mmCIF file of C-alpha atoms in Angstrom:
data_model
loop_
_atom_site.group_PDB
_atom_site.id
_atom_site.type_symbol
_atom_site.label_atom_id
_atom_site.label_comp_id
_atom_site.label_asym_id
_atom_site.label_seq_id
_atom_site.Cartn_x
_atom_site.Cartn_y
_atom_site.Cartn_z
ATOM 1 C CA MET D 54 -15.307 -182.622 -11.443
ATOM 2 C CA LYS D 55 -16.330 -185.121 -14.107
ATOM 3 C CA LYS D 56 -14.582 -184.950 -17.460
ATOM 4 C CA MET D 57 -16.064 -186.645 -20.539
ATOM 5 C CA ILE D 58 -13.734 -187.548 -23.380
ATOM 6 C CA PHE D 59 -15.201 -188.291 -26.799
ATOM 7 C CA LEU D 60 -13.221 -190.483 -29.172
ATOM 8 C CA MET D 61 -14.126 -191.098 -32.788
ATOM 9 C CA LEU D 62 -12.275 -193.871 -34.626
ATOM 10 C CA THR D 63 -12.707 -193.959 -38.369
ATOM 11 C CA VAL D 64 -12.196 -197.333 -40.003
ATOM 12 C CA ILE D 65 -12.504 -197.553 -43.781
ATOM 13 C CA GLY D 66 -14.988 -194.694 -43.964
ATOM 14 C CA VAL D 67 -17.161 -195.893 -41.066
ATOM 15 C CA GLY D 68 -17.112 -194.138 -37.685
ATOM 16 C CA VAL D 69 -17.091 -195.782 -34.276
ATOM 17 C CA SER D 70 -17.993 -193.623 -31.281
ATOM 18 C CA ILE D 71 -16.734 -194.450 -27.806
ATOM 19 C CA TYR D 72 -17.260 -192.297 -24.734
ATOM 20 C CA PHE D 73 -14.695 -192.420 -21.936
ATOM 21 C CA THR D 74 -15.127 -190.806 -18.550
ATOM 22 C CA HIS D 75 -12.479 -189.825 -16.034
ATOM 23 C CA GLU D 76 -13.599 -188.423 -12.716
ATOM 24 C CA LYS D 77 -11.363 -187.117 -9.930
ATOM 25 C CA ILE D 78 -13.347 -187.867 -6.770
ATOM 26 C CA SER D 79 -10.679 -186.650 -4.357
ATOM 27 C CA PRO D 80 -6.903 -186.039 -4.575
ATOM 28 C CA GLU D 81 -6.317 -189.715 -3.709
ATOM 29 C CA GLU D 82 -9.148 -191.326 -5.665
ATOM 30 C CA GLU D 83 -9.970 -191.343 -9.366
ATOM 31 C CA LYS D 84 -12.680 -193.188 -11.278
ATOM 32 C CA THR D 85 -12.614 -194.075 -14.962
ATOM 33 C CA GLY D 86 -15.103 -195.846 -17.175
ATOM 34 C CA VAL D 87 -16.507 -196.463 -20.612
ATOM 35 C CA THR D 88 -20.066 -195.415 -21.311
ATOM 36 C CA SER D 89 -20.398 -197.381 -24.554
ATOM 37 C CA GLU D 90 -18.540 -200.102 -26.406
ATOM 38 C CA ASN D 91 -19.077 -200.652 -30.111
ATOM 39 C CA LEU D 92 -18.757 -203.650 -32.399
ATOM 40 C CA LEU D 93 -18.469 -202.715 -36.043
ATOM 41 C CA LYS D 94 -17.447 -204.628 -39.191
ATOM 42 C CA GLY D 95 -15.399 -207.237 -37.292
ATOM 43 C CA ILE D 96 -13.563 -204.655 -35.199
ATOM 44 C CA ARG D 97 -14.013 -205.308 -31.512
ATOM 45 C CA ILE D 98 -12.611 -203.439 -28.550
ATOM 46 C CA GLN D 99 -11.220 -206.043 -26.209
ATOM 47 C CA GLN D 100 -9.994 -203.930 -23.327
ATOM 48 C CA ILE D 101 -9.519 -200.302 -22.365
ATOM 49 C CA GLY D 102 -7.138 -199.102 -19.675
ATOM 50 C CA TRP D 103 -6.283 -195.719 -18.181
ATOM 51 C CA ASN D 104 -2.782 -195.220 -16.748
ATOM 52 C CA GLY D 105 -3.298 -191.714 -15.386
ATOM 53 C CA GLU D 106 -1.997 -189.985 -18.531
ATOM 54 C CA TYR D 107 -3.630 -191.693 -21.500
ATOM 55 C CA TRP D 108 -5.978 -194.498 -22.589
ATOM 56 C CA LEU D 109 -4.624 -197.797 -23.935
ATOM 57 C CA ILE D 110 -7.139 -199.535 -26.189
ATOM 58 C CA ALA D 111 -6.631 -203.188 -27.149
ATOM 59 C CA THR D 112 -8.569 -204.264 -30.229
ATOM 60 C CA VAL D 113 -9.332 -207.633 -31.821
ATOM 61 C CA ASN D 114 -9.583 -208.137 -35.614
ATOM 62 C CA SER D 115 -8.645 -204.539 -36.304
ATOM 63 C CA PRO D 116 -6.744 -202.833 -39.107
ATOM 64 C CA PHE D 117 -4.262 -201.733 -36.428
ATOM 65 C CA GLY D 118 -1.731 -204.551 -36.594
ATOM 66 C CA GLY D 119 -3.802 -207.393 -38.051
ATOM 67 C CA SER D 120 -5.633 -209.667 -35.650
ATOM 68 C CA ASN D 121 -4.681 -207.769 -32.478
ATOM 69 C CA GLY D 122 -4.064 -204.069 -32.189
ATOM 70 C CA LEU D 123 -3.032 -201.593 -29.531
ATOM 71 C CA VAL D 124 -3.622 -197.845 -29.727
ATOM 72 C CA ARG D 125 -2.929 -194.986 -27.352
ATOM 73 C CA TYR D 126 -5.342 -192.061 -26.968
ATOM 74 C CA ASP D 127 -4.197 -189.008 -24.994
ATOM 75 C CA GLY D 128 -7.310 -186.874 -25.436
ATOM 76 C CA TYR D 129 -6.001 -185.214 -28.595
ATOM 77 C CA SER D 130 -4.590 -187.870 -30.917
ATOM 78 C CA ILE D 131 -4.504 -191.615 -31.545
ATOM 79 C CA THR D 132 -1.123 -193.362 -31.793
ATOM 80 C CA ASP D 133 -0.889 -196.868 -33.224
ATOM 81 C CA LEU D 134 1.295 -198.994 -30.917
ATOM 82 C CA SER D 135 0.527 -202.318 -32.639
ATOM 83 C CA LYS D 136 3.940 -202.774 -34.254
ATOM 84 C CA LYS D 137 5.809 -202.095 -30.993
ATOM 85 C CA PHE D 138 3.372 -204.385 -29.171
ATOM 86 C CA GLN D 139 3.956 -207.243 -31.662
ATOM 87 C CA GLU D 140 7.754 -206.753 -31.429
ATOM 88 C CA CYS D 141 7.593 -207.073 -27.645
ATOM 89 C CA LEU D 142 5.514 -210.250 -27.925
ATOM 90 C CA SER D 143 7.852 -211.890 -30.442
ATOM 91 C CA GLY D 144 10.834 -211.221 -28.284
#
């Protein structure tokens, strides 16, 4: 069964739409992907990862944490992890 997740990020009144897919092919095999990637007003998605429970989205030049940001999307809400991410990097 193929499940499509729709995520809308709103940045200073402008929406960015990103479509994620997660498909369970068999009990042992899963396939995930991104059907579109958007660049908008200097905000660029650098990388997207699925850990089996939620999406981790790394951004460049975003309002989430300055130059680099990290957010978590679980299908229902977006959590900004940028501050924790920067604390881990600085030691």
